[in-house]
Amino acid sequence: QVQLVESGGGLVQPGGSLRLSCAASGSMFSLKAMGWYRQAPGKERELVAVITVGGSTSYADSVKGRFTISRDNAKNTVYLQMNSLKPEDTAVYYCNADFRRGAFWGQGTQVTVSS
């Protein structure tokens, strides 16, 4: 089994920044990629950013230029640096680890962007 623990969410004003962390534990064998998804009230869960084991990254159009995904392989941790936050970024953010054997999810962390 794999456990994913997110941290770093909170309340921030528009234009502010937050950094989310996702620490993974358990067997990382056959890991393909790790990513961040988000789900706003009344909306479906959507992909925010993903980073493959090869280091390739991709982003949702809505966050390009504002969010950066990165990883620390030694710590089995993936980060999401979020800058220039907007009220529409408000959501529960979930960490995802995609393996050849299946996918695992964290419990989610709330991000609220409001003045």
Tab-separated table of N, CA, C and O in Angstrom:
chain	number	residue	atom	x	y	z
A	1	GLN	N	0.820	-1.192	0.000
A	1	GLN	CA	0.000	0.000	0.000
A	1	GLN	C	0.864	1.256	0.000
A	1	GLN	O	2.037	1.218	0.371
A	2	VAL	N	0.269	2.319	-0.436
A	2	VAL	CA	0.938	3.619	-0.476
A	2	VAL	C	0.085	4.618	0.290
A	2	VAL	O	-1.132	4.656	0.125
A	3	GLN	N	0.730	5.398	1.134
A	3	GLN	CA	0.032	6.461	1.850
A	3	GLN	C	0.533	7.808	1.352
A	3	GLN	O	1.741	8.003	1.170
A	4	LEU	N	-0.393	8.704	1.141
A	4	LEU	CA	-0.077	10.062	0.693
A	4	LEU	C	-0.645	11.043	1.704
A	4	LEU	O	-1.838	10.997	2.019
A	5	VAL	N	0.197	11.915	2.212
A	5	VAL	CA	-0.232	12.887	3.209
A	5	VAL	C	0.054	14.287	2.686
A	5	VAL	O	1.213	14.658	2.482
A	6	GLU	N	-1.022	15.049	2.480
A	6	GLU	CA	-0.878	16.416	1.989
A	6	GLU	C	-0.797	17.399	3.151
A	6	GLU	O	-1.340	17.149	4.229
A	7	SER	N	-0.147	18.517	2.909
A	7	SER	CA	-0.096	19.602	3.875
A	7	SER	C	0.128	20.911	3.131
A	7	SER	O	0.506	20.904	1.958
A	8	GLY	N	-0.107	22.012	3.834
A	8	GLY	CA	0.195	23.318	3.266
A	8	GLY	C	-1.005	24.127	2.825
A	8	GLY	O	-0.850	25.277	2.400
A	9	GLY	N	-2.188	23.563	2.917
A	9	GLY	CA	-3.364	24.328	2.527
A	9	GLY	C	-3.691	25.405	3.553
A	9	GLY	O	-3.075	25.485	4.613
A	10	GLY	N	-4.664	26.242	3.209
A	10	GLY	CA	-5.069	27.287	4.133
A	10	GLY	C	-5.826	28.395	3.441
A	10	GLY	O	-6.258	28.254	2.293
A	11	LEU	N	-5.958	29.494	4.159
A	11	LEU	CA	-6.656	30.684	3.649
A	11	LEU	C	-5.614	31.703	3.205
A	11	LEU	O	-4.676	32.009	3.964
A	12	VAL	N	-5.791	32.228	2.000
A	12	VAL	CA	-4.852	33.212	1.474
A	12	VAL	C	-5.632	34.258	0.698
A	12	VAL	O	-6.688	33.970	0.128
A	13	GLN	N	-5.112	35.471	0.674
A	13	GLN	CA	-5.767	36.544	-0.075
A	13	GLN	C	-5.467	36.419	-1.561
A	13	GLN	O	-4.433	35.841	-1.950
A	14	PRO	N	-6.333	36.941	-2.407
A	14	PRO	CA	-6.049	36.945	-3.846
A	14	PRO	C	-4.693	37.583	-4.122
A	14	PRO	O	-4.342	38.602	-3.528
A	15	GLY	N	-3.946	36.965	-5.028
A	15	GLY	CA	-2.599	37.410	-5.338
A	15	GLY	C	-1.532	36.790	-4.473
A	15	GLY	O	-0.335	36.948	-4.752
A	16	GLY	N	-1.933	36.082	-3.442
A	16	GLY	CA	-0.980	35.465	-2.536
A	16	GLY	C	-0.453	34.136	-3.035
A	16	GLY	O	-0.762	33.699	-4.152
A	17	SER	N	0.361	33.489	-2.193
A	17	SER	CA	1.006	32.235	-2.554
A	17	SER	C	0.837	31.200	-1.455
A	17	SER	O	0.705	31.543	-0.276
A	18	LEU	N	0.858	29.957	-1.863
A	18	LEU	CA	0.884	28.814	-0.954
A	18	LEU	C	1.733	27.731	-1.585
A	18	LEU	O	1.833	27.643	-2.817
A	19	ARG	N	2.310	26.894	-0.748
A	19	ARG	CA	3.015	25.720	-1.246
A	19	ARG	C	2.427	24.476	-0.590
A	19	ARG	O	2.442	24.353	0.634
A	20	LEU	N	1.925	23.590	-1.417
A	20	LEU	CA	1.409	22.310	-0.940
A	20	LEU	C	2.504	21.252	-1.008
A	20	LEU	O	3.337	21.268	-1.922
A	21	SER	N	2.472	20.348	-0.044
A	21	SER	CA	3.406	19.222	-0.019
A	21	SER	C	2.623	17.923	0.054
A	21	SER	O	1.549	17.873	0.663
A	22	CYS	N	3.169	16.892	-0.555
A	22	CYS	CA	2.579	15.556	-0.503
A	22	CYS	C	3.703	14.568	-0.234
A	22	CYS	O	4.563	14.352	-1.099
A	23	ALA	N	3.677	13.985	0.950
A	23	ALA	CA	4.687	13.009	1.330
A	23	ALA	C	4.134	11.611	1.108
A	23	ALA	O	3.063	11.268	1.628
A	24	ALA	N	4.869	10.818	0.359
A	24	ALA	CA	4.447	9.453	0.053
A	24	ALA	C	5.256	8.459	0.871
A	24	ALA	O	6.463	8.635	1.073
A	25	SER	N	4.584	7.418	1.339
A	25	SER	CA	5.259	6.338	2.036
A	25	SER	C	4.733	5.009	1.514
A	25	SER	O	3.631	4.934	0.996
A	26	GLY	N	5.563	3.957	1.688
A	26	GLY	CA	5.216	2.667	1.138
A	26	GLY	C	6.061	2.377	-0.083
A	26	GLY	O	7.016	3.082	-0.385
A	27	SER	N	5.682	1.341	-0.797
A	27	SER	CA	6.458	0.935	-1.954
A	27	SER	C	6.224	1.865	-3.139
A	27	SER	O	5.093	2.053	-3.568
A	28	MET	N	7.311	2.415	-3.659
A	28	MET	CA	7.252	3.293	-4.829
A	28	MET	C	7.521	2.510	-6.116
A	28	MET	O	7.614	3.114	-7.208
A	29	PHE	N	7.571	1.191	-6.007
A	29	PHE	CA	7.833	0.368	-7.181
A	29	PHE	C	6.760	0.579	-8.228
A	29	PHE	O	5.584	0.592	-7.915
A	30	SER	N	7.151	0.737	-9.443
A	30	SER	CA	6.298	0.916	-10.626
A	30	SER	C	5.581	2.262	-10.654
A	30	SER	O	4.597	2.434	-11.375
A	31	LEU	N	6.098	3.248	-9.898
A	31	LEU	CA	5.511	4.583	-9.955
A	31	LEU	C	5.693	5.167	-11.342
A	31	LEU	O	6.768	5.091	-11.920
A	32	LYS	N	4.644	5.774	-11.876
A	32	LYS	CA	4.713	6.415	-13.189
A	32	LYS	C	4.734	7.939	-13.069
A	32	LYS	O	5.458	8.627	-13.791
A	33	ALA	N	3.912	8.456	-12.189
A	33	ALA	CA	3.802	9.906	-12.070
A	33	ALA	C	3.114	10.255	-10.765
A	33	ALA	O	2.417	9.428	-10.169
A	34	MET	N	3.308	11.490	-10.345
A	34	MET	CA	2.559	12.031	-9.220
A	34	MET	C	1.964	13.360	-9.654
A	34	MET	O	2.535	14.061	-10.489
A	35	GLY	N	0.827	13.663	-9.070
A	35	GLY	CA	0.169	14.884	-9.507
A	35	GLY	C	-0.741	15.470	-8.449
A	35	GLY	O	-0.927	14.892	-7.376
A	36	TRP	N	-1.270	16.616	-8.800
A	36	TRP	CA	-2.231	17.313	-7.954
A	36	TRP	C	-3.528	17.499	-8.731
A	36	TRP	O	-3.504	17.893	-9.910
A	37	TYR	N	-4.615	17.214	-8.069
A	37	TYR	CA	-5.948	17.445	-8.593
A	37	TYR	C	-6.671	18.369	-7.617
A	37	TYR	O	-6.250	18.523	-6.481
A	38	ARG	N	-7.756	18.949	-8.076
A	38	ARG	CA	-8.563	19.767	-7.172
A	38	ARG	C	-10.046	19.592	-7.486
A	38	ARG	O	-10.423	19.268	-8.609
A	39	GLN	N	-10.842	19.832	-6.450
A	39	GLN	CA	-12.286	19.738	-6.614
A	39	GLN	C	-12.945	20.876	-5.860
A	39	GLN	O	-12.816	20.971	-4.638
A	40	ALA	N	-13.612	21.724	-6.611
A	40	ALA	CA	-14.351	22.831	-6.025
A	40	ALA	C	-15.786	22.384	-5.754
A	40	ALA	O	-16.267	21.423	-6.369
A	41	PRO	N	-16.477	23.048	-4.846
A	41	PRO	CA	-17.862	22.669	-4.532
A	41	PRO	C	-18.732	22.657	-5.778
A	41	PRO	O	-18.734	23.606	-6.563
A	42	GLY	N	-19.438	21.555	-5.967
A	42	GLY	CA	-20.345	21.444	-7.099
A	42	GLY	C	-19.688	21.153	-8.419
A	42	GLY	O	-20.364	21.114	-9.450
A	43	LYS	N	-18.377	20.934	-8.409
A	43	LYS	CA	-17.654	20.666	-9.653
A	43	LYS	C	-16.957	19.324	-9.584
A	43	LYS	O	-16.749	18.764	-8.514
A	44	GLU	N	-16.567	18.817	-10.758
A	44	GLU	CA	-15.846	17.557	-10.806
A	44	GLU	C	-14.371	17.783	-10.464
A	44	GLU	O	-13.834	18.888	-10.610
A	45	ARG	N	-13.736	16.713	-10.027
A	45	ARG	CA	-12.306	16.778	-9.750
A	45	ARG	C	-11.559	16.977	-11.063
A	45	ARG	O	-11.865	16.336	-12.069
A	46	GLU	N	-10.573	17.877	-11.052
A	46	GLU	CA	-9.822	18.173	-12.257
A	46	GLU	C	-8.322	18.103	-11.998
A	46	GLU	O	-7.859	18.385	-10.888
A	47	LEU	N	-7.596	17.761	-13.052
A	47	LEU	CA	-6.147	17.718	-12.969
A	47	LEU	C	-5.599	19.136	-12.911
A	47	LEU	O	-6.006	19.997	-13.692
A	48	VAL	N	-4.649	19.354	-11.995
A	48	VAL	CA	-3.988	20.650	-11.887
A	48	VAL	C	-2.591	20.571	-12.496
A	48	VAL	O	-2.228	21.386	-13.347
A	49	ALA	N	-1.818	19.595	-12.051
A	49	ALA	CA	-0.437	19.461	-12.531
A	49	ALA	C	0.028	18.047	-12.276
A	49	ALA	O	-0.432	17.387	-11.336
A	50	VAL	N	0.952	17.578	-13.115
A	50	VAL	CA	1.497	16.241	-12.955
A	50	VAL	C	2.977	16.269	-13.293
A	50	VAL	O	3.427	17.061	-14.127
A	51	ILE	N	3.740	15.412	-12.611
A	51	ILE	CA	5.165	15.261	-12.901
A	51	ILE	C	5.452	13.773	-13.005
A	51	ILE	O	5.082	12.991	-12.123
A	52	THR	N	6.091	13.369	-14.093
A	52	THR	CA	6.395	11.958	-14.292
A	52	THR	C	7.700	11.591	-13.587
A	52	THR	O	8.460	12.464	-13.154
A	53	VAL	N	7.982	10.296	-13.523
A	53	VAL	CA	9.234	9.865	-12.898
A	53	VAL	C	10.429	10.335	-13.730
A	53	VAL	O	11.527	10.469	-13.195
A	54	GLY	N	10.194	10.617	-14.994
A	54	GLY	CA	11.254	11.147	-15.842
A	54	GLY	C	11.446	12.645	-15.695
A	54	GLY	O	12.372	13.216	-16.275
A	55	GLY	N	10.549	13.296	-14.938
A	55	GLY	CA	10.682	14.730	-14.702
A	55	GLY	C	9.851	15.603	-15.602
A	55	GLY	O	9.864	16.835	-15.462
A	56	SER	N	9.114	15.020	-16.522
A	56	SER	CA	8.252	15.824	-17.389
A	56	SER	C	7.065	16.345	-16.595
A	56	SER	O	6.533	15.649	-15.733
A	57	THR	N	6.665	17.564	-16.909
A	57	THR	CA	5.558	18.182	-16.209
A	57	THR	C	4.488	18.641	-17.195
A	57	THR	O	4.772	18.927	-18.357
A	58	SER	N	3.282	18.703	-16.704
A	58	SER	CA	2.192	19.278	-17.485
A	58	SER	C	1.217	19.944	-16.529
A	58	SER	O	1.131	19.565	-15.353
A	59	TYR	N	0.494	20.940	-17.049
A	59	TYR	CA	-0.375	21.763	-16.226
A	59	TYR	C	-1.709	22.006	-16.905
A	59	TYR	O	-1.801	22.050	-18.134
A	60	ALA	N	-2.714	22.223	-16.077
A	60	ALA	CA	-3.985	22.696	-16.613
A	60	ALA	C	-3.775	24.108	-17.153
A	60	ALA	O	-2.983	24.884	-16.604
A	61	ASP	N	-4.477	24.452	-18.212
A	61	ASP	CA	-4.332	25.783	-18.805
A	61	ASP	C	-4.602	26.887	-17.788
A	61	ASP	O	-3.975	27.945	-17.829
A	62	SER	N	-5.517	26.625	-16.878
A	62	SER	CA	-5.933	27.654	-15.920
A	62	SER	C	-4.849	28.007	-14.902
A	62	SER	O	-4.949	29.043	-14.234
A	63	VAL	N	-3.825	27.165	-14.779
A	63	VAL	CA	-2.779	27.426	-13.777
A	63	VAL	C	-1.403	27.640	-14.398
A	63	VAL	O	-0.448	27.942	-13.675
A	64	LYS	N	-1.296	27.486	-15.700
A	64	LYS	CA	0.007	27.661	-16.359
A	64	LYS	C	0.567	29.054	-16.090
A	64	LYS	O	-0.143	30.049	-16.181
A	65	GLY	N	1.840	29.088	-15.740
A	65	GLY	CA	2.488	30.357	-15.443
A	65	GLY	C	2.329	30.811	-14.012
A	65	GLY	O	2.993	31.763	-13.583
A	66	ARG	N	1.435	30.160	-13.262
A	66	ARG	CA	1.218	30.536	-11.860
A	66	ARG	C	1.619	29.427	-10.889
A	66	ARG	O	2.082	29.709	-9.788
A	67	PHE	N	1.406	28.181	-11.280
A	67	PHE	CA	1.702	27.025	-10.421
A	67	PHE	C	2.923	26.279	-10.955
A	67	PHE	O	3.133	26.203	-12.166
A	68	THR	N	3.675	25.712	-10.031
A	68	THR	CA	4.831	24.896	-10.397
A	68	THR	C	4.845	23.626	-9.569
A	68	THR	O	4.788	23.683	-8.339
A	69	ILE	N	4.923	22.499	-10.256
A	69	ILE	CA	5.031	21.213	-9.569
A	69	ILE	C	6.486	20.783	-9.559
A	69	ILE	O	7.214	20.984	-10.544
A	70	SER	N	6.919	20.216	-8.437
A	70	SER	CA	8.295	19.744	-8.331
A	70	SER	C	8.321	18.557	-7.387
A	70	SER	O	7.316	18.226	-6.753
A	71	ARG	N	9.475	17.919	-7.298
A	71	ARG	CA	9.562	16.738	-6.441
A	71	ARG	C	10.941	16.643	-5.811
A	71	ARG	O	11.922	17.179	-6.321
A	72	ASP	N	10.977	15.942	-4.687
A	72	ASP	CA	12.223	15.589	-4.013
A	72	ASP	C	12.225	14.072	-3.917
A	72	ASP	O	11.545	13.499	-3.060
A	73	ASN	N	12.956	13.425	-4.811
A	73	ASN	CA	12.934	11.963	-4.855
A	73	ASN	C	13.463	11.336	-3.570
A	73	ASN	O	12.970	10.290	-3.138
A	74	ALA	N	14.444	11.963	-2.953
A	74	ALA	CA	15.023	11.408	-1.732
A	74	ALA	C	13.996	11.368	-0.601
A	74	ALA	O	14.053	10.501	0.266
A	75	LYS	N	13.059	12.310	-0.632
A	75	LYS	CA	12.037	12.382	0.419
A	75	LYS	C	10.696	11.813	-0.037
A	75	LYS	O	9.724	11.846	0.727
A	76	ASN	N	10.629	11.329	-1.280
A	76	ASN	CA	9.355	10.849	-1.832
A	76	ASN	C	8.252	11.890	-1.643
A	76	ASN	O	7.127	11.575	-1.218
A	77	THR	N	8.588	13.117	-1.933
A	77	THR	CA	7.665	14.222	-1.719
A	77	THR	C	7.500	15.025	-3.004
A	77	THR	O	8.482	15.268	-3.713
A	78	VAL	N	6.270	15.416	-3.267
A	78	VAL	CA	5.978	16.274	-4.408
A	78	VAL	C	5.370	17.568	-3.876
A	78	VAL	O	4.649	17.560	-2.863
A	79	TYR	N	5.692	18.659	-4.538
A	79	TYR	CA	5.256	19.976	-4.098
A	79	TYR	C	4.437	20.653	-5.196
A	79	TYR	O	4.614	20.378	-6.387
A	80	LEU	N	3.585	21.564	-4.766
A	80	LEU	CA	2.877	22.422	-5.713
A	80	LEU	C	3.004	23.856	-5.200
A	80	LEU	O	2.390	24.212	-4.188
A	81	GLN	N	3.838	24.628	-5.870
A	81	GLN	CA	3.976	26.040	-5.543
A	81	GLN	C	2.914	26.813	-6.312
A	81	GLN	O	2.866	26.749	-7.543
A	82	MET	N	2.076	27.515	-5.577
A	82	MET	CA	0.956	28.239	-6.181
A	82	MET	C	1.135	29.729	-5.933
A	82	MET	O	1.136	30.173	-4.779
A	83	ASN	N	1.309	30.467	-6.996
A	83	ASN	CA	1.475	31.925	-6.933
A	83	ASN	C	0.315	32.621	-7.617
A	83	ASN	O	-0.426	32.011	-8.385
A	84	SER	N	0.176	33.901	-7.343
A	84	SER	CA	-0.878	34.717	-7.964
A	84	SER	C	-2.233	34.028	-7.848
A	84	SER	O	-2.981	33.912	-8.823
A	85	LEU	N	-2.536	33.583	-6.662
A	85	LEU	CA	-3.768	32.821	-6.450
A	85	LEU	C	-4.998	33.676	-6.689
A	85	LEU	O	-5.017	34.885	-6.392
A	86	LYS	N	-6.020	33.022	-7.226
A	86	LYS	CA	-7.283	33.667	-7.552
A	86	LYS	C	-8.417	32.999	-6.773
A	86	LYS	O	-8.288	31.827	-6.390
A	87	PRO	N	-9.517	33.705	-6.564
A	87	PRO	CA	-10.655	33.075	-5.866
A	87	PRO	C	-11.109	31.780	-6.538
A	87	PRO	O	-11.527	30.844	-5.837
A	88	GLU	N	-10.984	31.693	-7.848
A	88	GLU	CA	-11.412	30.477	-8.544
A	88	GLU	C	-10.459	29.300	-8.323
A	88	GLU	O	-10.751	28.187	-8.769
A	89	ASP	N	-9.341	29.529	-7.643
A	89	ASP	CA	-8.459	28.421	-7.263
A	89	ASP	C	-8.932	27.740	-5.984
A	89	ASP	O	-8.367	26.717	-5.582
A	90	THR	N	-9.944	28.295	-5.350
A	90	THR	CA	-10.476	27.705	-4.123
A	90	THR	C	-11.015	26.308	-4.390
A	90	THR	O	-11.839	26.113	-5.289
A	91	ALA	N	-10.521	25.342	-3.630
A	91	ALA	CA	-10.907	23.945	-3.827
A	91	ALA	C	-10.208	23.082	-2.781
A	91	ALA	O	-9.320	23.558	-2.067
A	92	VAL	N	-10.612	21.830	-2.732
A	92	VAL	CA	-9.836	20.824	-2.009
A	92	VAL	C	-8.823	20.250	-3.000
A	92	VAL	O	-9.198	19.825	-4.098
A	93	TYR	N	-7.571	20.273	-2.606
A	93	TYR	CA	-6.495	19.794	-3.467
A	93	TYR	C	-6.076	18.401	-3.007
A	93	TYR	O	-5.799	18.185	-1.820
A	94	TYR	N	-6.013	17.493	-3.960
A	94	TYR	CA	-5.682	16.099	-3.683
A	94	TYR	C	-4.383	15.716	-4.377
A	94	TYR	O	-4.171	16.043	-5.547
A	95	CYS	N	-3.568	14.982	-3.660
A	95	CYS	CA	-2.359	14.407	-4.230
A	95	CYS	C	-2.691	13.038	-4.813
A	95	CYS	O	-3.483	12.284	-4.234
A	96	ASN	N	-2.090	12.736	-5.931
A	96	ASN	CA	-2.312	11.449	-6.600
A	96	ASN	C	-0.976	10.834	-6.961
A	96	ASN	O	-0.056	11.529	-7.396
A	97	ALA	N	-0.871	9.526	-6.760
A	97	ALA	CA	0.303	8.772	-7.194
A	97	ALA	C	-0.176	7.680	-8.143
A	97	ALA	O	-1.013	6.854	-7.762
A	98	ASP	N	0.338	7.704	-9.356
A	98	ASP	CA	-0.117	6.790	-10.402
A	98	ASP	C	0.945	5.725	-10.630
A	98	ASP	O	2.071	6.028	-11.024
A	99	PHE	N	0.570	4.482	-10.365
A	99	PHE	CA	1.465	3.342	-10.526
A	99	PHE	C	0.955	2.447	-11.648
A	99	PHE	O	-0.224	2.509	-12.014
A	100	ARG	N	1.823	1.595	-12.132
A	100	ARG	CA	1.360	0.598	-13.101
A	100	ARG	C	0.338	-0.328	-12.473
A	100	ARG	O	-0.519	-0.882	-13.171
A	101	ARG	N	0.382	-0.468	-11.146
A	101	ARG	CA	-0.546	-1.364	-10.454
A	101	ARG	C	-1.812	-0.661	-10.000
A	101	ARG	O	-2.705	-1.303	-9.425
A	102	GLY	N	-1.914	0.629	-10.237
A	102	GLY	CA	-3.099	1.376	-9.808
A	102	GLY	C	-2.734	2.749	-9.276
A	102	GLY	O	-1.567	3.124	-9.248
A	103	ALA	N	-3.743	3.481	-8.846
A	103	ALA	CA	-3.534	4.841	-8.368
A	103	ALA	C	-3.938	4.964	-6.906
A	103	ALA	O	-4.826	4.253	-6.419
A	104	PHE	N	-3.276	5.885	-6.209
A	104	PHE	CA	-3.563	6.154	-4.805
A	104	PHE	C	-3.812	7.651	-4.630
A	104	PHE	O	-3.259	8.473	-5.380
A	105	TRP	N	-4.634	7.970	-3.618
A	105	TRP	CA	-5.017	9.349	-3.361
A	105	TRP	C	-4.743	9.731	-1.913
A	105	TRP	O	-4.852	8.899	-1.019
A	106	GLY	N	-4.430	11.011	-1.721
A	106	GLY	CA	-4.357	11.546	-0.386
A	106	GLY	C	-5.737	11.959	0.101
A	106	GLY	O	-6.728	11.849	-0.624
A	107	GLN	N	-5.790	12.481	1.323
A	107	GLN	CA	-7.064	12.811	1.926
A	107	GLN	C	-7.551	14.198	1.515
A	107	GLN	O	-8.723	14.530	1.726
A	108	GLY	N	-6.679	14.994	0.933
A	108	GLY	CA	-7.044	16.319	0.469
A	108	GLY	C	-6.697	17.403	1.470
A	108	GLY	O	-6.667	17.174	2.682
A	109	THR	N	-6.429	18.588	0.941
A	109	THR	CA	-6.165	19.755	1.781
A	109	THR	C	-6.912	20.955	1.182
A	109	THR	O	-6.903	21.160	-0.035
A	110	GLN	N	-7.560	21.712	2.044
A	110	GLN	CA	-8.394	22.816	1.585
A	110	GLN	C	-7.540	24.046	1.285
A	110	GLN	O	-6.710	24.453	2.111
A	111	VAL	N	-7.782	24.637	0.136
A	111	VAL	CA	-7.189	25.919	-0.232
A	111	VAL	C	-8.329	26.902	-0.467
A	111	VAL	O	-9.209	26.638	-1.285
A	112	THR	N	-8.313	27.997	0.271
A	112	THR	CA	-9.345	29.020	0.127
A	112	THR	C	-8.680	30.346	-0.203
A	112	THR	O	-7.797	30.797	0.542
A	113	VAL	N	-9.092	30.934	-1.314
A	113	VAL	CA	-8.547	32.218	-1.740
A	113	VAL	C	-9.664	33.255	-1.609
A	113	VAL	O	-10.641	33.226	-2.354
A	114	SER	N	-9.505	34.131	-0.649
A	114	SER	CA	-10.564	35.100	-0.363
A	114	SER	C	-9.991	36.290	0.371
A	114	SER	O	-9.039	36.161	1.146
A	115	SER	N	-10.592	37.440	0.127
A	115	SER	CA	-10.197	38.638	0.865
A	115	SER	C	-11.082	38.827	2.088
A	115	SER	O	-10.897	39.786	2.848
